[in-house]
Amino acid sequence: MALTNTSSWIGDGSDQSVLKSSSSEDGVSTISFSSAKKGTPFNIRLDAMNDFVQMKSFFFEIQATNTSDSSLAVGLVSKNGFLPGWKTKGYFYNGNITNGSAGLILGFGSPIKSGDTIGVYLHRESGPCRVIFYHNHRCLGDGFSLAVINDVLYPCLHLSGKATVKFPMPARDNFPTIFQREEVVHDHVNDPYSGKWVIEQALKGPDPHELFLPSNSKFIFTIAKIDKTPSNGNMQQYQLHIKICNSFR
């Protein structure tokens, strides 16, 4: 059962930032907003007039309809943590896990782009308070696992640039059933290269000789298809991503 949509979105008070929101009869809010200048984020949060944010646990989704040339983060914030620009402190996902100003877990997912759906599940039924993120309905697992938080937390969007998103009013009893991180499923017929690869052997030097890899070392070696029209005819382009301690592309 969907909750009654008697909510609105409010901005963080940043000068010259823009926020427009409208709701349809089916309970979907369309939100268009932009920061005053790129590099200085604009934060907006749900200003709920119903019992949605008063629920102990809840789940909501944001559908990014237009986020071209912008950086969008989706998450949760308390009233006290909701401040202008980089001062906002909360629990966010933008491809990384961030508190609103600093990256806490890099490479947790992929940057949010137009057409993506981001889900946020605040789970505080027992044990630690968990903030679980979903990207295009794929569970990414716990972005945050914290001590018990009794503060009211509000859905919050953190934007540098300009974007339009949709916010379907959440259902009271429609919670996810998957909480652990799911692996990416690749179409290996039409895209045989994307995915994780195992490094069997490493060589170095102009006269190549084997580079010793410690048995306890961890390398994440990923190839991803670039969803852009190739500039060199019909040749498909791929992006190589290697993570050791930091990420390199």
mmCIF file of C-alpha atoms in Angstrom, residues 22-196:
data_model
loop_
_atom_site.group_PDB
_atom_site.id
_atom_site.type_symbol
_atom_site.label_atom_id
_atom_site.label_comp_id
_atom_site.label_asym_id
_atom_site.label_seq_id
_atom_site.Cartn_x
_atom_site.Cartn_y
_atom_site.Cartn_z
ATOM 1 C CA SER A 22 5.413 18.704 -9.035
ATOM 2 C CA SER A 23 3.344 15.608 -8.250
ATOM 3 C CA SER A 24 1.106 13.494 -10.473
ATOM 4 C CA GLU A 25 -2.106 11.738 -9.485
ATOM 5 C CA ASP A 26 -0.287 8.403 -9.249
ATOM 6 C CA GLY A 27 1.970 9.738 -6.487
ATOM 7 C CA VAL A 28 5.141 10.325 -8.544
ATOM 8 C CA SER A 29 7.001 13.576 -7.900
ATOM 9 C CA THR A 30 9.091 15.115 -10.683
ATOM 10 C CA ILE A 31 11.944 17.191 -9.312
ATOM 11 C CA SER A 32 14.093 19.553 -11.388
ATOM 12 C CA PHE A 33 16.944 21.268 -9.582
ATOM 13 C CA SER A 34 20.365 22.770 -10.197
ATOM 14 C CA SER A 35 23.292 24.124 -8.233
ATOM 15 C CA ALA A 36 24.300 27.767 -8.577
ATOM 16 C CA LYS A 37 27.657 26.754 -10.023
ATOM 17 C CA LYS A 38 29.296 23.460 -10.825
ATOM 18 C CA GLY A 39 31.629 22.298 -8.086
ATOM 19 C CA THR A 40 29.445 23.728 -5.329
ATOM 20 C CA PRO A 41 26.694 21.209 -4.531
ATOM 21 C CA PHE A 42 23.039 21.952 -3.886
ATOM 22 C CA ASN A 43 21.239 19.673 -1.444
ATOM 23 C CA ILE A 44 17.509 18.997 -1.300
ATOM 24 C CA ARG A 45 15.591 16.773 1.078
ATOM 25 C CA LEU A 46 12.094 15.444 1.529
ATOM 26 C CA ASP A 47 10.037 17.613 3.853
ATOM 27 C CA ALA A 48 7.478 14.949 4.693
ATOM 28 C CA MET A 49 4.138 15.877 6.195
ATOM 29 C CA ASN A 50 3.081 12.235 6.611
ATOM 30 C CA ASP A 51 4.344 9.245 8.553
ATOM 31 C CA PHE A 52 6.785 8.023 5.889
ATOM 32 C CA VAL A 53 10.014 9.252 7.512
ATOM 33 C CA GLN A 54 8.649 8.403 10.958
ATOM 34 C CA MET A 55 8.781 4.710 10.081
ATOM 35 C CA LYS A 56 11.542 2.747 11.780
ATOM 36 C CA SER A 57 12.681 1.290 8.455
ATOM 37 C CA PHE A 58 11.795 2.440 4.955
ATOM 38 C CA PHE A 59 12.803 2.055 1.314
ATOM 39 C CA PHE A 60 12.624 4.592 -1.496
ATOM 40 C CA GLU A 61 13.831 4.926 -5.073
ATOM 41 C CA ILE A 62 15.012 7.821 -7.215
ATOM 42 C CA GLN A 63 14.733 7.555 -11.003
ATOM 43 C CA ALA A 64 17.322 9.751 -12.724
ATOM 44 C CA THR A 65 15.643 10.966 -15.924
ATOM 45 C CA ASN A 66 18.228 13.586 -16.867
ATOM 46 C CA THR A 67 21.597 13.941 -15.160
ATOM 47 C CA SER A 68 23.828 14.798 -18.115
ATOM 48 C CA ASP A 69 26.999 16.702 -17.223
ATOM 49 C CA SER A 70 26.249 16.565 -13.489
ATOM 50 C CA SER A 71 27.189 14.634 -10.370
ATOM 51 C CA LEU A 72 24.278 13.253 -8.345
ATOM 52 C CA ALA A 73 24.308 11.517 -4.967
ATOM 53 C CA VAL A 74 21.298 9.869 -3.316
ATOM 54 C CA GLY A 75 20.973 9.128 0.370
ATOM 55 C CA LEU A 76 19.730 10.162 3.790
ATOM 56 C CA VAL A 77 20.208 13.130 6.061
ATOM 57 C CA SER A 78 18.968 14.337 9.449
ATOM 58 C CA LYS A 79 17.560 17.827 9.988
ATOM 59 C CA ASN A 80 20.704 18.874 11.838
ATOM 60 C CA GLY A 81 22.920 17.466 9.101
ATOM 61 C CA PHE A 82 21.091 19.300 6.320
ATOM 62 C CA LEU A 83 23.177 22.420 5.604
ATOM 63 C CA PRO A 84 24.225 24.451 2.540
ATOM 64 C CA GLY A 85 26.696 22.989 0.042
ATOM 65 C CA TRP A 86 29.544 20.843 1.296
ATOM 66 C CA LYS A 87 28.437 21.371 4.919
ATOM 67 C CA THR A 88 25.668 18.769 4.580
ATOM 68 C CA LYS A 89 26.592 15.550 6.375
ATOM 69 C CA GLY A 90 24.651 12.371 5.733
ATOM 70 C CA TYR A 91 24.755 8.920 4.164
ATOM 71 C CA PHE A 92 25.104 9.054 0.374
ATOM 72 C CA TYR A 93 25.849 6.996 -2.734
ATOM 73 C CA ASN A 94 27.090 8.526 -5.997
ATOM 74 C CA GLY A 95 29.057 5.559 -7.290
ATOM 75 C CA ASN A 96 31.192 5.949 -4.184
ATOM 76 C CA ILE A 97 30.039 5.957 -0.563
ATOM 77 C CA THR A 98 30.288 9.474 0.813
ATOM 78 C CA ASN A 99 29.185 11.484 3.833
ATOM 79 C CA GLY A 100 28.395 14.472 1.592
ATOM 80 C CA SER A 101 31.880 15.937 1.450
ATOM 81 C CA ALA A 102 34.405 13.085 1.667
ATOM 82 C CA GLY A 103 34.630 9.763 -0.168
ATOM 83 C CA LEU A 104 34.503 6.887 2.314
ATOM 84 C CA ILE A 105 34.401 3.831 0.008
ATOM 85 C CA LEU A 106 35.615 4.432 -3.539
ATOM 86 C CA GLY A 107 34.422 2.270 -6.429
ATOM 87 C CA PHE A 108 31.438 0.942 -4.462
ATOM 88 C CA GLY A 109 29.351 1.134 -7.656
ATOM 89 C CA SER A 110 29.292 3.223 -10.814
ATOM 90 C CA PRO A 111 28.425 6.923 -11.262
ATOM 91 C CA ILE A 112 24.716 7.685 -11.535
ATOM 92 C CA LYS A 113 23.631 8.492 -15.087
ATOM 93 C CA SER A 114 20.409 9.280 -16.925
ATOM 94 C CA GLY A 115 18.040 6.306 -16.907
ATOM 95 C CA ASP A 116 19.388 4.814 -13.671
ATOM 96 C CA THR A 117 17.258 3.900 -10.669
ATOM 97 C CA ILE A 118 18.825 4.201 -7.215
ATOM 98 C CA GLY A 119 17.251 2.522 -4.191
ATOM 99 C CA VAL A 120 17.991 3.331 -0.551
ATOM 100 C CA TYR A 121 16.909 1.001 2.254
ATOM 101 C CA LEU A 122 17.139 2.272 5.817
ATOM 102 C CA HIS A 123 17.109 -0.932 7.844
ATOM 103 C CA ARG A 124 17.026 -0.629 11.624
ATOM 104 C CA GLU A 125 14.944 -3.566 12.784
ATOM 105 C CA SER A 126 17.621 -5.112 14.996
ATOM 106 C CA GLY A 127 21.329 -4.724 15.567
ATOM 107 C CA PRO A 128 23.181 -1.901 13.815
ATOM 108 C CA CYS A 129 21.464 0.684 11.645
ATOM 109 C CA ARG A 130 22.126 -0.295 8.018
ATOM 110 C CA VAL A 131 21.906 1.889 4.920
ATOM 111 C CA ILE A 132 21.759 -0.456 1.921
ATOM 112 C CA PHE A 133 22.005 0.844 -1.647
ATOM 113 C CA TYR A 134 20.606 -0.562 -4.902
ATOM 114 C CA HIS A 135 21.686 0.496 -8.392
ATOM 115 C CA ASN A 136 19.277 -0.446 -11.181
ATOM 116 C CA HIS A 137 17.679 -2.989 -8.802
ATOM 117 C CA ARG A 138 21.017 -4.686 -8.082
ATOM 118 C CA CYS A 139 21.873 -4.813 -4.385
ATOM 119 C CA LEU A 140 25.264 -3.251 -3.603
ATOM 120 C CA GLY A 141 25.138 -4.189 0.074
ATOM 121 C CA ASP A 142 25.723 -2.031 3.152
ATOM 122 C CA GLY A 143 27.046 1.427 2.401
ATOM 123 C CA PHE A 144 26.836 2.230 6.106
ATOM 124 C CA SER A 145 26.532 0.018 9.172
ATOM 125 C CA LEU A 146 26.235 2.167 12.253
ATOM 126 C CA ALA A 147 25.288 2.097 15.887
ATOM 127 C CA VAL A 148 21.614 2.583 16.617
ATOM 128 C CA ILE A 149 20.393 5.912 15.198
ATOM 129 C CA ASN A 150 17.167 7.280 16.612
ATOM 130 C CA ASP A 151 17.212 10.507 14.559
ATOM 131 C CA VAL A 152 14.569 10.987 11.892
ATOM 132 C CA LEU A 153 16.322 10.568 8.543
ATOM 133 C CA TYR A 154 15.034 12.101 5.318
ATOM 134 C CA PRO A 155 15.636 11.132 1.677
ATOM 135 C CA CYS A 156 18.201 13.605 0.359
ATOM 136 C CA LEU A 157 19.740 14.445 -3.036
ATOM 137 C CA HIS A 158 23.158 16.060 -3.373
ATOM 138 C CA LEU A 159 23.850 17.627 -6.778
ATOM 139 C CA SER A 160 26.595 19.460 -8.608
ATOM 140 C CA GLY A 161 25.156 20.609 -11.933
ATOM 141 C CA LYS A 162 21.591 20.227 -13.186
ATOM 142 C CA ALA A 163 19.236 17.238 -13.025
ATOM 143 C CA THR A 164 15.656 16.031 -13.276
ATOM 144 C CA VAL A 165 14.585 12.999 -11.245
ATOM 145 C CA LYS A 166 11.395 11.184 -10.327
ATOM 146 C CA PHE A 167 10.435 10.116 -6.812
ATOM 147 C CA PRO A 168 7.638 7.509 -6.632
ATOM 148 C CA MET A 169 5.920 7.677 -3.269
ATOM 149 C CA PRO A 170 7.121 4.590 -1.371
ATOM 150 C CA ALA A 171 4.868 1.706 -0.434
ATOM 151 C CA ARG A 172 4.550 0.967 3.258
ATOM 152 C CA ASP A 173 5.179 -2.772 2.901
ATOM 153 C CA ASN A 174 7.330 -3.011 -0.240
ATOM 154 C CA PHE A 175 10.792 -3.662 1.200
ATOM 155 C CA PRO A 176 13.701 -5.392 -0.577
ATOM 156 C CA THR A 177 14.417 -9.011 0.263
ATOM 157 C CA ILE A 178 18.064 -9.052 -0.859
ATOM 158 C CA PHE A 179 20.574 -7.379 1.459
ATOM 159 C CA GLN A 180 23.920 -8.838 0.347
ATOM 160 C CA ARG A 181 25.930 -7.475 -2.570
ATOM 161 C CA GLU A 182 25.049 -9.072 -5.918
ATOM 162 C CA GLU A 183 27.617 -9.666 -8.629
ATOM 163 C CA VAL A 184 27.189 -7.940 -11.982
ATOM 164 C CA VAL A 185 25.633 -10.220 -14.614
ATOM 165 C CA HIS A 186 27.227 -9.714 -18.041
ATOM 166 C CA ASP A 187 25.943 -10.661 -21.472
ATOM 167 C CA HIS A 188 28.936 -12.742 -22.529
ATOM 168 C CA VAL A 189 27.411 -13.550 -25.913
ATOM 169 C CA ASN A 190 27.157 -9.960 -27.165
ATOM 170 C CA ASP A 191 29.807 -8.599 -24.806
ATOM 171 C CA PRO A 192 32.468 -11.285 -24.233
ATOM 172 C CA TYR A 193 35.064 -9.070 -22.522
ATOM 173 C CA SER A 194 33.289 -7.140 -19.764
ATOM 174 C CA GLY A 195 33.616 -8.430 -16.214
ATOM 175 C CA LYS A 196 36.246 -9.354 -13.645
#
